Amino acid sequence: MATSVDARINDELQALQAILINGYAVKDENGVPRAIETLIHPSTADKKEEQFVCVTLEVILTPDYPESSPEVILRNPRGLDDKLVNEIHKKIKEKLDRHVGNPIVFELIEIVRGFLTECNLPSGQCVICLHDFVNGDVFTKTPCYHHFHSHCLSKHLINSKKYYDEELEKLPNWQRSEAIPYKQTCPVCRCELKFDVSTLEQAPPPVDSINAPPFRLTDELRALQDRMAAQLARQIARGGVVGMGDEGPPLLTITTAADKEQEAKASSSAVKPPKVEPRPSTSVEPAPEPERQQCRVPYRGFNRRAKPGRRERGAPR
Ligand SMILES: [Zn+2]
Ligand SMILES: [Zn+2]
């Protein structure tokens, strides 16, 4: 059954098409538009390298839109802290309340774009050093729109490479050649990055870290340390923490159907097969006990941080 679409919505979509060309997506149900989604950047005369923030605007149309206000969602805000996102929401709400009965999507886009243009600098903290971005800081925007002090990002990349090399060193030769090659990744979303570390390294440290008063262990911090130590001890006692210096395969193992078959064969050939409880395919096991069955098949565990690729031969990547 063909459903008719309000002429005002059709006009609005045509206008969006003319202005945004392909910069938006329409989700429809049986040909009836249900939601409009677009990624919004600040106006910088299309100079992408000058855009430090962005957000995805989704406008979900009500069945009688534009006679009632659509639902508006702001997704994946980049370079904007919660306070700024809430301010955009507030402005959108004011606009919606004043314009019930009129197509509104384009004006919503303009409100968000105007806001982003005004606040085209990252707000909030660098997640590596936890210092705010302030005047004079040298920062880097990744292609995934995350921001870090260039100095902090260089330290992160140097350390992640060092960690990778150390882990690779621990692998037997035959596994080294199969390890996933090192890749720089974003510390927030793990998008692949390609930065020249030596250039980043030349950036000065964060301004706030220079001006910060020297660290002092206060009574408050001492009390916090005691509380955390007690909590850690409780978690270790309950088997919830993998021991830091444990020898042998890590306790997180990923089993496949082939492993189970192999395990079944091994146990059926034994004189007195031990009773093995079925386990979920991914299991975090408690701390080893004297009776604990060790892996008989070639080493197939993941290390604690699941890299760089300690796993069985031929396992899917
Ligand atoms: Zn930083
Ligand atoms: Zn990222």
PDB file of C-alpha atoms and ligand atoms in Angstrom:
ATOM      1  CA  MET A   1       0.000   0.000   0.000  1.00  0.00           C
ATOM      2  CA  ALA A   2       1.468   3.287  -1.047  1.00  0.00           C
ATOM      3  CA  THR A   3       1.546   5.869   1.724  1.00  0.00           C
ATOM      4  CA  SER A   4       1.409   9.544   0.913  1.00  0.00           C
ATOM      5  CA  VAL A   5       4.097  11.814   2.294  1.00  0.00           C
ATOM      6  CA  ASP A   6       3.269  15.282   3.559  1.00  0.00           C
ATOM      7  CA  ALA A   7       4.195  17.766   0.822  1.00  0.00           C
ATOM      8  CA  ARG A   8       6.051  19.904   3.368  1.00  0.00           C
ATOM      9  CA  ILE A   9       8.373  16.965   4.149  1.00  0.00           C
ATOM     10  CA  ASN A  10       9.011  16.374   0.455  1.00  0.00           C
ATOM     11  CA  ASP A  11       9.848  20.057  -0.010  1.00  0.00           C
ATOM     12  CA  GLU A  12      12.145  19.964   2.970  1.00  0.00           C
ATOM     13  CA  LEU A  13      13.996  16.891   1.675  1.00  0.00           C
ATOM     14  CA  GLN A  14      14.402  18.508  -1.731  1.00  0.00           C
ATOM     15  CA  ALA A  15      15.826  21.633  -0.104  1.00  0.00           C
ATOM     16  CA  LEU A  16      18.250  19.510   1.951  1.00  0.00           C
ATOM     17  CA  GLN A  17      19.260  17.655  -1.191  1.00  0.00           C
ATOM     18  CA  ALA A  18      20.020  20.951  -2.921  1.00  0.00           C
ATOM     19  CA  ILE A  19      21.990  22.397  -0.010  1.00  0.00           C
ATOM     20  CA  LEU A  20      23.750  19.392   1.503  1.00  0.00           C
ATOM     21  CA  ILE A  21      24.033  17.328  -1.707  1.00  0.00           C
ATOM     22  CA  ASN A  22      25.054  13.909  -0.278  1.00  0.00           C
ATOM     23  CA  GLY A  23      25.918  15.034   3.216  1.00  0.00           C
ATOM     24  CA  TYR A  24      22.868  13.473   4.813  1.00  0.00           C
ATOM     25  CA  ALA A  25      20.989  10.179   4.975  1.00  0.00           C
ATOM     26  CA  VAL A  26      17.263   9.535   5.119  1.00  0.00           C
ATOM     27  CA  LYS A  27      15.964   6.427   6.858  1.00  0.00           C
ATOM     28  CA  ASP A  28      12.545   5.470   5.559  1.00  0.00           C
ATOM     29  CA  GLU A  29       9.856   2.881   6.159  1.00  0.00           C
ATOM     30  CA  ASN A  30       7.932   1.831   3.031  1.00  0.00           C
ATOM     31  CA  GLY A  31       8.946   5.051   1.328  1.00  0.00           C
ATOM     32  CA  VAL A  32       7.906   7.263   4.245  1.00  0.00           C
ATOM     33  CA  PRO A  33      10.843   9.254   5.664  1.00  0.00           C
ATOM     34  CA  ARG A  34      11.312   8.430   9.342  1.00  0.00           C
ATOM     35  CA  ALA A  35      14.631   9.994  10.240  1.00  0.00           C
ATOM     36  CA  ILE A  36      17.224  12.337   8.785  1.00  0.00           C
ATOM     37  CA  GLU A  37      20.847  12.060   9.814  1.00  0.00           C
ATOM     38  CA  THR A  38      23.780  14.291   9.032  1.00  0.00           C
ATOM     39  CA  LEU A  39      27.334  14.800  10.275  1.00  0.00           C
ATOM     40  CA  ILE A  40      27.908  18.474  11.068  1.00  0.00           C
ATOM     41  CA  HIS A  41      31.228  20.344  11.118  1.00  0.00           C
ATOM     42  CA  PRO A  42      31.930  23.993  11.891  1.00  0.00           C
ATOM     43  CA  SER A  43      31.970  26.426   8.961  1.00  0.00           C
ATOM     44  CA  THR A  44      35.615  26.845   8.021  1.00  0.00           C
ATOM     45  CA  ALA A  45      35.244  27.465   4.302  1.00  0.00           C
ATOM     46  CA  ASP A  46      35.743  23.700   3.841  1.00  0.00           C
ATOM     47  CA  LYS A  47      39.223  23.793   5.362  1.00  0.00           C
ATOM     48  CA  LYS A  48      39.089  20.399   7.001  1.00  0.00           C
ATOM     49  CA  GLU A  49      42.332  20.900   8.900  1.00  0.00           C
ATOM     50  CA  GLU A  50      40.713  23.803  10.764  1.00  0.00           C
ATOM     51  CA  GLN A  51      37.726  21.758  11.963  1.00  0.00           C
ATOM     52  CA  PHE A  52      38.301  20.562  15.519  1.00  0.00           C
ATOM     53  CA  VAL A  53      34.802  19.530  16.504  1.00  0.00           C
ATOM     54  CA  CYS A  54      31.878  17.679  14.942  1.00  0.00           C
ATOM     55  CA  VAL A  55      28.670  15.928  15.876  1.00  0.00           C
ATOM     56  CA  THR A  56      26.067  13.726  14.169  1.00  0.00           C
ATOM     57  CA  LEU A  57      22.546  15.134  14.232  1.00  0.00           C
ATOM     58  CA  GLU A  58      19.681  12.688  13.935  1.00  0.00           C
ATOM     59  CA  VAL A  59      16.156  14.035  13.569  1.00  0.00           C
ATOM     60  CA  ILE A  60      13.484  11.379  14.073  1.00  0.00           C
ATOM     61  CA  LEU A  61      10.250  12.489  12.447  1.00  0.00           C
ATOM     62  CA  THR A  62       6.998  11.926  14.318  1.00  0.00           C
ATOM     63  CA  PRO A  63       4.134  10.351  12.297  1.00  0.00           C
ATOM     64  CA  ASP A  64       2.429  13.764  12.035  1.00  0.00           C
ATOM     65  CA  TYR A  65       5.613  15.826  11.576  1.00  0.00           C
ATOM     66  CA  PRO A  66       5.759  18.815  11.083  1.00  0.00           C
ATOM     67  CA  GLU A  67       2.570  19.221  13.121  1.00  0.00           C
ATOM     68  CA  SER A  68       4.471  17.898  16.139  1.00  0.00           C
ATOM     69  CA  SER A  69       8.131  18.333  17.071  1.00  0.00           C
ATOM     70  CA  PRO A  70      10.592  15.678  15.929  1.00  0.00           C
ATOM     71  CA  GLU A  71      12.903  13.894  18.371  1.00  0.00           C
ATOM     72  CA  VAL A  72      16.463  15.178  18.085  1.00  0.00           C
ATOM     73  CA  ILE A  73      19.532  13.126  18.974  1.00  0.00           C
ATOM     74  CA  LEU A  74      23.158  14.325  18.994  1.00  0.00           C
ATOM     75  CA  ARG A  75      25.523  11.396  18.503  1.00  0.00           C
ATOM     76  CA  ASN A  76      29.309  10.937  18.573  1.00  0.00           C
ATOM     77  CA  PRO A  77      30.189  14.452  19.674  1.00  0.00           C
ATOM     78  CA  ARG A  78      33.917  15.024  19.078  1.00  0.00           C
ATOM     79  CA  GLY A  79      35.843  17.778  20.795  1.00  0.00           C
ATOM     80  CA  LEU A  80      32.725  18.790  22.752  1.00  0.00           C
ATOM     81  CA  ASP A  81      32.259  18.086  26.427  1.00  0.00           C
ATOM     82  CA  ASP A  82      28.905  17.208  28.030  1.00  0.00           C
ATOM     83  CA  LYS A  83      28.289  20.821  29.045  1.00  0.00           C
ATOM     84  CA  LEU A  84      28.501  22.039  25.436  1.00  0.00           C
ATOM     85  CA  VAL A  85      26.355  19.176  24.133  1.00  0.00           C
ATOM     86  CA  ASN A  86      23.711  20.051  26.745  1.00  0.00           C
ATOM     87  CA  GLU A  87      23.809  23.687  25.639  1.00  0.00           C
ATOM     88  CA  ILE A  88      23.183  22.643  22.017  1.00  0.00           C
ATOM     89  CA  HIS A  89      20.289  20.478  23.194  1.00  0.00           C
ATOM     90  CA  LYS A  90      18.845  23.459  25.054  1.00  0.00           C
ATOM     91  CA  LYS A  91      19.030  25.699  21.983  1.00  0.00           C
ATOM     92  CA  ILE A  92      17.417  22.985  19.856  1.00  0.00           C
ATOM     93  CA  LYS A  93      14.598  22.556  22.360  1.00  0.00           C
ATOM     94  CA  GLU A  94      13.895  26.308  22.363  1.00  0.00           C
ATOM     95  CA  LYS A  95      13.769  26.305  18.565  1.00  0.00           C
ATOM     96  CA  LEU A  96      11.464  23.282  18.423  1.00  0.00           C
ATOM     97  CA  ASP A  97       9.043  24.786  20.957  1.00  0.00           C
ATOM     98  CA  ARG A  98       8.762  27.987  18.926  1.00  0.00           C
ATOM     99  CA  HIS A  99       8.345  26.365  15.508  1.00  0.00           C
ATOM    100  CA  VAL A 100       5.828  23.552  15.839  1.00  0.00           C
ATOM    101  CA  GLY A 101       3.986  23.154  12.532  1.00  0.00           C
ATOM    102  CA  ASN A 102       6.929  24.134  10.310  1.00  0.00           C
ATOM    103  CA  PRO A 103       9.639  21.963   8.727  1.00  0.00           C
ATOM    104  CA  ILE A 104      12.623  22.491  10.972  1.00  0.00           C
ATOM    105  CA  VAL A 105      15.489  20.172   9.972  1.00  0.00           C
ATOM    106  CA  PHE A 106      17.512  22.723   8.052  1.00  0.00           C
ATOM    107  CA  GLU A 107      17.247  25.257  10.861  1.00  0.00           C
ATOM    108  CA  LEU A 108      18.385  22.627  13.364  1.00  0.00           C
ATOM    109  CA  ILE A 109      21.432  21.937  11.217  1.00  0.00           C
ATOM    110  CA  GLU A 110      22.177  25.664  11.130  1.00  0.00           C
ATOM    111  CA  ILE A 111      21.856  25.964  14.917  1.00  0.00           C
ATOM    112  CA  VAL A 112      24.284  23.096  15.474  1.00  0.00           C
ATOM    113  CA  ARG A 113      26.705  24.336  12.827  1.00  0.00           C
ATOM    114  CA  GLY A 114      26.665  27.852  14.293  1.00  0.00           C
ATOM    115  CA  PHE A 115      27.388  26.441  17.698  1.00  0.00           C
ATOM    116  CA  LEU A 116      30.252  24.289  16.441  1.00  0.00           C
ATOM    117  CA  THR A 117      31.758  27.246  14.585  1.00  0.00           C
ATOM    118  CA  GLU A 118      31.701  29.292  17.800  1.00  0.00           C
ATOM    119  CA  CYS A 119      33.290  26.502  19.836  1.00  0.00           C
ATOM    120  CA  ASN A 120      35.724  25.254  17.232  1.00  0.00           C
ATOM    121  CA  LEU A 121      38.349  24.271  19.785  1.00  0.00           C
ATOM    122  CA  PRO A 122      38.412  21.078  21.814  1.00  0.00           C
ATOM    123  CA  SER A 123      36.832  21.435  25.225  1.00  0.00           C
ATOM    124  CA  GLY A 124      37.467  19.181  28.188  1.00  0.00           C
ATOM    125  CA  GLN A 125      40.596  17.253  29.058  1.00  0.00           C
ATOM    126  CA  CYS A 126      43.351  15.477  27.193  1.00  0.00           C
ATOM    127  CA  VAL A 127      42.567  11.869  28.183  1.00  0.00           C
ATOM    128  CA  ILE A 128      46.273  11.016  28.343  1.00  0.00           C
ATOM    129  CA  CYS A 129      47.435  13.610  30.915  1.00  0.00           C
ATOM    130  CA  LEU A 130      43.988  14.659  32.225  1.00  0.00           C
ATOM    131  CA  HIS A 131      44.932  18.356  31.988  1.00  0.00           C
ATOM    132  CA  ASP A 132      42.498  20.734  30.276  1.00  0.00           C
ATOM    133  CA  PHE A 133      43.271  22.299  26.926  1.00  0.00           C
ATOM    134  CA  VAL A 134      44.252  25.905  27.595  1.00  0.00           C
ATOM    135  CA  ASN A 135      45.640  28.833  25.628  1.00  0.00           C
ATOM    136  CA  GLY A 136      49.143  28.095  24.445  1.00  0.00           C
ATOM    137  CA  ASP A 137      48.705  24.318  24.332  1.00  0.00           C
ATOM    138  CA  VAL A 138      49.846  22.517  21.203  1.00  0.00           C
ATOM    139  CA  PHE A 139      47.336  19.807  20.424  1.00  0.00           C
ATOM    140  CA  THR A 140      46.664  17.269  17.699  1.00  0.00           C
ATOM    141  CA  LYS A 141      43.355  16.293  16.181  1.00  0.00           C
ATOM    142  CA  THR A 142      43.216  12.697  14.973  1.00  0.00           C
ATOM    143  CA  PRO A 143      41.226  11.699  11.868  1.00  0.00           C
ATOM    144  CA  CYS A 144      38.660  10.228  14.314  1.00  0.00           C
ATOM    145  CA  TYR A 145      38.226  13.703  15.841  1.00  0.00           C
ATOM    146  CA  HIS A 146      39.870  12.976  19.170  1.00  0.00           C
ATOM    147  CA  HIS A 147      42.212  15.549  20.632  1.00  0.00           C
ATOM    148  CA  PHE A 148      45.390  15.163  22.624  1.00  0.00           C
ATOM    149  CA  HIS A 149      48.280  17.387  23.527  1.00  0.00           C
ATOM    150  CA  SER A 150      50.811  16.613  20.809  1.00  0.00           C
ATOM    151  CA  HIS A 151      53.382  16.017  23.541  1.00  0.00           C
ATOM    152  CA  CYS A 152      51.107  13.466  25.288  1.00  0.00           C
ATOM    153  CA  LEU A 153      50.231  11.709  22.042  1.00  0.00           C
ATOM    154  CA  SER A 154      53.932  11.310  21.208  1.00  0.00           C
ATOM    155  CA  LYS A 155      54.531   9.735  24.642  1.00  0.00           C
ATOM    156  CA  HIS A 156      51.563   7.419  24.124  1.00  0.00           C
ATOM    157  CA  LEU A 157      52.766   6.293  20.698  1.00  0.00           C
ATOM    158  CA  ILE A 158      56.360   5.767  21.861  1.00  0.00           C
ATOM    159  CA  ASN A 159      55.175   3.669  24.801  1.00  0.00           C
ATOM    160  CA  SER A 160      52.682   1.618  22.819  1.00  0.00           C
ATOM    161  CA  LYS A 161      55.439   0.726  20.310  1.00  0.00           C
ATOM    162  CA  LYS A 162      57.804  -0.146  23.163  1.00  0.00           C
ATOM    163  CA  TYR A 163      55.136  -2.355  24.748  1.00  0.00           C
ATOM    164  CA  TYR A 164      54.450  -4.060  21.405  1.00  0.00           C
ATOM    165  CA  ASP A 165      58.173  -4.787  20.896  1.00  0.00           C
ATOM    166  CA  GLU A 166      58.491  -6.190  24.412  1.00  0.00           C
ATOM    167  CA  GLU A 167      55.528  -8.514  23.925  1.00  0.00           C
ATOM    168  CA  LEU A 168      56.807  -9.594  20.490  1.00  0.00           C
ATOM    169  CA  GLU A 169      60.157 -10.409  22.042  1.00  0.00           C
ATOM    170  CA  LYS A 170      58.470 -12.867  24.411  1.00  0.00           C
ATOM    171  CA  LEU A 171      56.955 -14.920  21.578  1.00  0.00           C
ATOM    172  CA  PRO A 172      58.716 -17.972  20.155  1.00  0.00           C
ATOM    173  CA  ASN A 173      60.209 -17.362  16.702  1.00  0.00           C
ATOM    174  CA  TRP A 174      57.513 -19.255  14.816  1.00  0.00           C
ATOM    175  CA  GLN A 175      54.812 -17.064  16.313  1.00  0.00           C
ATOM    176  CA  ARG A 176      56.666 -13.801  15.758  1.00  0.00           C
ATOM    177  CA  SER A 177      56.319 -14.022  12.009  1.00  0.00           C
ATOM    178  CA  GLU A 178      52.562 -14.440  12.405  1.00  0.00           C
ATOM    179  CA  ALA A 179      52.037 -11.599  14.878  1.00  0.00           C
ATOM    180  CA  ILE A 180      49.889  -8.693  13.745  1.00  0.00           C
ATOM    181  CA  PRO A 181      52.241  -5.884  12.655  1.00  0.00           C
ATOM    182  CA  TYR A 182      52.421  -2.843  14.911  1.00  0.00           C
ATOM    183  CA  LYS A 183      49.948  -0.080  14.191  1.00  0.00           C
ATOM    184  CA  GLN A 184      49.568   3.289  15.849  1.00  0.00           C
ATOM    185  CA  THR A 185      46.079   3.510  17.329  1.00  0.00           C
ATOM    186  CA  CYS A 186      43.975   6.226  18.915  1.00  0.00           C
ATOM    187  CA  PRO A 187      44.027   5.816  22.709  1.00  0.00           C
ATOM    188  CA  VAL A 188      40.275   6.527  22.827  1.00  0.00           C
ATOM    189  CA  CYS A 189      38.676   4.638  19.942  1.00  0.00           C
ATOM    190  CA  ARG A 190      41.561   2.533  18.510  1.00  0.00           C
ATOM    191  CA  CYS A 191      41.195   3.986  15.024  1.00  0.00           C
ATOM    192  CA  GLU A 192      44.415   3.510  13.122  1.00  0.00           C
ATOM    193  CA  LEU A 193      46.674   6.583  13.186  1.00  0.00           C
ATOM    194  CA  LYS A 194      49.645   7.599  11.070  1.00  0.00           C
ATOM    195  CA  PHE A 195      51.662  10.251  12.848  1.00  0.00           C
ATOM    196  CA  ASP A 196      55.314  11.144  12.653  1.00  0.00           C
ATOM    197  CA  VAL A 197      56.292  10.691  16.285  1.00  0.00           C
ATOM    198  CA  SER A 198      59.470  12.746  16.006  1.00  0.00           C
ATOM    199  CA  THR A 199      57.426  15.783  14.901  1.00  0.00           C
ATOM    200  CA  LEU A 200      54.877  15.339  17.725  1.00  0.00           C
ATOM    201  CA  GLU A 201      57.713  14.981  20.212  1.00  0.00           C
ATOM    202  CA  GLN A 202      58.924  18.482  19.502  1.00  0.00           C
ATOM    203  CA  ALA A 203      55.729  19.995  20.956  1.00  0.00           C
ATOM    204  CA  PRO A 204      56.042  21.497  24.435  1.00  0.00           C
ATOM    205  CA  PRO A 205      54.394  19.728  27.385  1.00  0.00           C
ATOM    206  CA  PRO A 206      50.839  20.816  28.336  1.00  0.00           C
ATOM    207  CA  VAL A 207      50.771  24.318  29.822  1.00  0.00           C
ATOM    208  CA  ASP A 208      48.826  23.113  32.883  1.00  0.00           C
ATOM    209  CA  SER A 209      51.396  20.422  33.604  1.00  0.00           C
ATOM    210  CA  ILE A 210      54.133  23.077  33.770  1.00  0.00           C
ATOM    211  CA  ASN A 211      52.091  25.325  36.049  1.00  0.00           C
ATOM    212  CA  ALA A 212      50.715  22.528  38.213  1.00  0.00           C
ATOM    213  CA  PRO A 213      51.913  22.608  41.834  1.00  0.00           C
ATOM    214  CA  PRO A 214      54.342  19.790  42.684  1.00  0.00           C
ATOM    215  CA  PHE A 215      52.671  16.532  43.676  1.00  0.00           C
ATOM    216  CA  ARG A 216      52.103  16.115  47.401  1.00  0.00           C
ATOM    217  CA  LEU A 217      50.701  13.012  49.051  1.00  0.00           C
ATOM    218  CA  THR A 218      47.898  14.479  51.154  1.00  0.00           C
ATOM    219  CA  ASP A 219      45.988  12.704  53.930  1.00  0.00           C
ATOM    220  CA  GLU A 220      43.023  12.551  51.563  1.00  0.00           C
ATOM    221  CA  LEU A 221      45.097  10.750  48.897  1.00  0.00           C
ATOM    222  CA  ARG A 222      46.548   8.410  51.505  1.00  0.00           C
ATOM    223  CA  ALA A 223      43.014   7.465  52.621  1.00  0.00           C
ATOM    224  CA  LEU A 224      42.025   6.879  48.986  1.00  0.00           C
ATOM    225  CA  GLN A 225      45.087   4.640  48.497  1.00  0.00           C
ATOM    226  CA  ASP A 226      44.083   2.582  51.562  1.00  0.00           C
ATOM    227  CA  ARG A 227      40.527   2.187  50.291  1.00  0.00           C
ATOM    228  CA  MET A 228      41.718   1.111  46.832  1.00  0.00           C
ATOM    229  CA  ALA A 229      44.260  -1.342  48.292  1.00  0.00           C
ATOM    230  CA  ALA A 230      41.504  -2.979  50.372  1.00  0.00           C
ATOM    231  CA  GLN A 231      39.277  -3.199  47.307  1.00  0.00           C
ATOM    232  CA  LEU A 232      42.066  -4.769  45.229  1.00  0.00           C
ATOM    233  CA  ALA A 233      42.762  -7.334  47.965  1.00  0.00           C
ATOM    234  CA  ARG A 234      39.066  -8.239  48.026  1.00  0.00           C
ATOM    235  CA  GLN A 235      38.977  -8.648  44.236  1.00  0.00           C
ATOM    236  CA  ILE A 236      42.123 -10.830  44.235  1.00  0.00           C
ATOM    237  CA  ALA A 237      40.641 -12.981  47.019  1.00  0.00           C
ATOM    238  CA  ARG A 238      37.528 -13.539  44.926  1.00  0.00           C
ATOM    239  CA  GLY A 239      39.525 -14.474  41.823  1.00  0.00           C
ATOM    240  CA  GLY A 240      38.463 -11.366  39.929  1.00  0.00           C
ATOM    241  CA  VAL A 241      42.007 -10.120  39.198  1.00  0.00           C
ATOM    242  CA  VAL A 242      44.628 -11.871  37.107  1.00  0.00           C
ATOM    243  CA  GLY A 243      47.818 -11.995  39.177  1.00  0.00           C
ATOM    244  CA  MET A 244      50.439  -9.564  37.941  1.00  0.00           C
ATOM    245  CA  GLY A 245      53.444 -11.917  38.074  1.00  0.00           C
ATOM    246  CA  ASP A 246      51.716 -15.182  37.123  1.00  0.00           C
ATOM    247  CA  GLU A 247      53.844 -17.648  35.225  1.00  0.00           C
ATOM    248  CA  GLY A 248      52.452 -19.739  32.383  1.00  0.00           C
ATOM    249  CA  PRO A 249      49.532 -19.165  30.089  1.00  0.00           C
ATOM    250  CA  PRO A 250      47.229 -16.292  30.982  1.00  0.00           C
ATOM    251  CA  LEU A 251      43.915 -17.304  32.453  1.00  0.00           C
ATOM    252  CA  LEU A 252      41.787 -15.841  29.704  1.00  0.00           C
ATOM    253  CA  THR A 253      41.411 -18.531  27.051  1.00  0.00           C
ATOM    254  CA  ILE A 254      39.314 -18.549  23.925  1.00  0.00           C
ATOM    255  CA  THR A 255      38.194 -21.994  22.899  1.00  0.00           C
ATOM    256  CA  THR A 256      36.921 -23.081  19.521  1.00  0.00           C
ATOM    257  CA  ALA A 257      34.969 -26.138  18.342  1.00  0.00           C
ATOM    258  CA  ALA A 258      38.267 -27.715  17.189  1.00  0.00           C
ATOM    259  CA  ASP A 259      39.721 -27.254  20.678  1.00  0.00           C
ATOM    260  CA  LYS A 260      36.755 -29.030  22.217  1.00  0.00           C
ATOM    261  CA  GLU A 261      37.170 -31.967  19.840  1.00  0.00           C
ATOM    262  CA  GLN A 262      40.844 -32.193  20.686  1.00  0.00           C
ATOM    263  CA  GLU A 263      40.058 -31.987  24.373  1.00  0.00           C
ATOM    264  CA  ALA A 264      37.459 -34.746  24.028  1.00  0.00           C
ATOM    265  CA  LYS A 265      39.956 -37.000  22.210  1.00  0.00           C
ATOM    266  CA  ALA A 266      42.619 -36.372  24.826  1.00  0.00           C
ATOM    267  CA  SER A 267      40.266 -37.178  27.680  1.00  0.00           C
ATOM    268  CA  SER A 268      38.838 -40.327  26.018  1.00  0.00           C
ATOM    269  CA  SER A 269      42.343 -41.733  25.533  1.00  0.00           C
ATOM    270  CA  ALA A 270      43.184 -41.233  29.205  1.00  0.00           C
ATOM    271  CA  VAL A 271      42.774 -44.227  31.544  1.00  0.00           C
ATOM    272  CA  LYS A 272      40.363 -42.438  33.814  1.00  0.00           C
ATOM    273  CA  PRO A 273      38.881 -39.444  32.060  1.00  0.00           C
ATOM    274  CA  PRO A 274      38.372 -36.484  34.347  1.00  0.00           C
ATOM    275  CA  LYS A 275      34.889 -35.033  34.352  1.00  0.00           C
ATOM    276  CA  VAL A 276      35.023 -31.686  32.550  1.00  0.00           C
ATOM    277  CA  GLU A 277      32.169 -29.295  33.064  1.00  0.00           C
ATOM    278  CA  PRO A 278      31.026 -27.604  29.852  1.00  0.00           C
ATOM    279  CA  ARG A 279      32.389 -24.096  29.624  1.00  0.00           C
ATOM    280  CA  PRO A 280      31.215 -21.085  27.667  1.00  0.00           C
ATOM    281  CA  SER A 281      33.277 -20.409  24.562  1.00  0.00           C
ATOM    282  CA  THR A 282      34.957 -17.428  26.228  1.00  0.00           C
ATOM    283  CA  SER A 283      35.731 -17.851  29.861  1.00  0.00           C
ATOM    284  CA  VAL A 284      37.693 -16.038  32.480  1.00  0.00           C
ATOM    285  CA  GLU A 285      38.850 -18.681  34.892  1.00  0.00           C
ATOM    286  CA  PRO A 286      39.568 -18.292  38.583  1.00  0.00           C
ATOM    287  CA  ALA A 287      43.098 -18.489  39.953  1.00  0.00           C
ATOM    288  CA  PRO A 288      44.798 -21.862  39.350  1.00  0.00           C
ATOM    289  CA  GLU A 289      44.275 -24.524  41.967  1.00  0.00           C
ATOM    290  CA  PRO A 290      46.450 -27.644  42.422  1.00  0.00           C
ATOM    291  CA  GLU A 291      43.923 -29.827  40.537  1.00  0.00           C
ATOM    292  CA  ARG A 292      43.450 -27.388  37.673  1.00  0.00           C
ATOM    293  CA  GLN A 293      43.748 -28.866  34.213  1.00  0.00           C
ATOM    294  CA  GLN A 294      46.459 -27.169  32.198  1.00  0.00           C
ATOM    295  CA  CYS A 295      46.177 -26.583  28.429  1.00  0.00           C
ATOM    296  CA  ARG A 296      47.401 -29.674  26.644  1.00  0.00           C
ATOM    297  CA  VAL A 297      47.106 -28.285  23.153  1.00  0.00           C
ATOM    298  CA  PRO A 298      49.713 -25.823  21.832  1.00  0.00           C
ATOM    299  CA  TYR A 299      49.536 -22.507  23.575  1.00  0.00           C
ATOM    300  CA  ARG A 300      46.354 -20.751  22.571  1.00  0.00           C
ATOM    301  CA  GLY A 301      45.730 -18.094  25.161  1.00  0.00           C
ATOM    302  CA  PHE A 302      45.613 -14.378  24.646  1.00  0.00           C
ATOM    303  CA  ASN A 303      47.895 -12.361  26.787  1.00  0.00           C
ATOM    304  CA  ARG A 304      46.338  -9.983  29.236  1.00  0.00           C
ATOM    305  CA  ARG A 305      45.947  -7.162  26.806  1.00  0.00           C
ATOM    306  CA  ALA A 306      45.141  -9.431  23.877  1.00  0.00           C
ATOM    307  CA  LYS A 307      48.097  -8.355  21.753  1.00  0.00           C
ATOM    308  CA  PRO A 308      50.200  -8.754  19.799  1.00  0.00           C
ATOM    309  CA  GLY A 309      48.379 -11.821  18.639  1.00  0.00           C
ATOM    310  CA  ARG A 310      49.316 -14.763  20.782  1.00  0.00           C
ATOM    311  CA  ARG A 311      46.991 -17.349  19.423  1.00  0.00           C
ATOM    312  CA  GLU A 312      46.771 -20.689  17.749  1.00  0.00           C
ATOM    313  CA  ARG A 313      47.881 -21.200  14.162  1.00  0.00           C
ATOM    314  CA  GLY A 314      45.312 -20.401  11.542  1.00  0.00           C
ATOM    315  CA  ALA A 315      42.934 -18.715  13.961  1.00  0.00           C
ATOM    316  CA  PRO A 316      40.759 -16.150  12.237  1.00  0.00           C
ATOM    317  CA  ARG A 317      42.025 -12.585  12.634  1.00  0.00           C
TER     318      ARG A 317
HETATM  319 ZN    ZN B   1      47.759  15.802  27.523  1.00  0.00          ZN
HETATM  320 ZN    ZN B   2      39.872   8.215  18.170  1.00  0.00          ZN
END
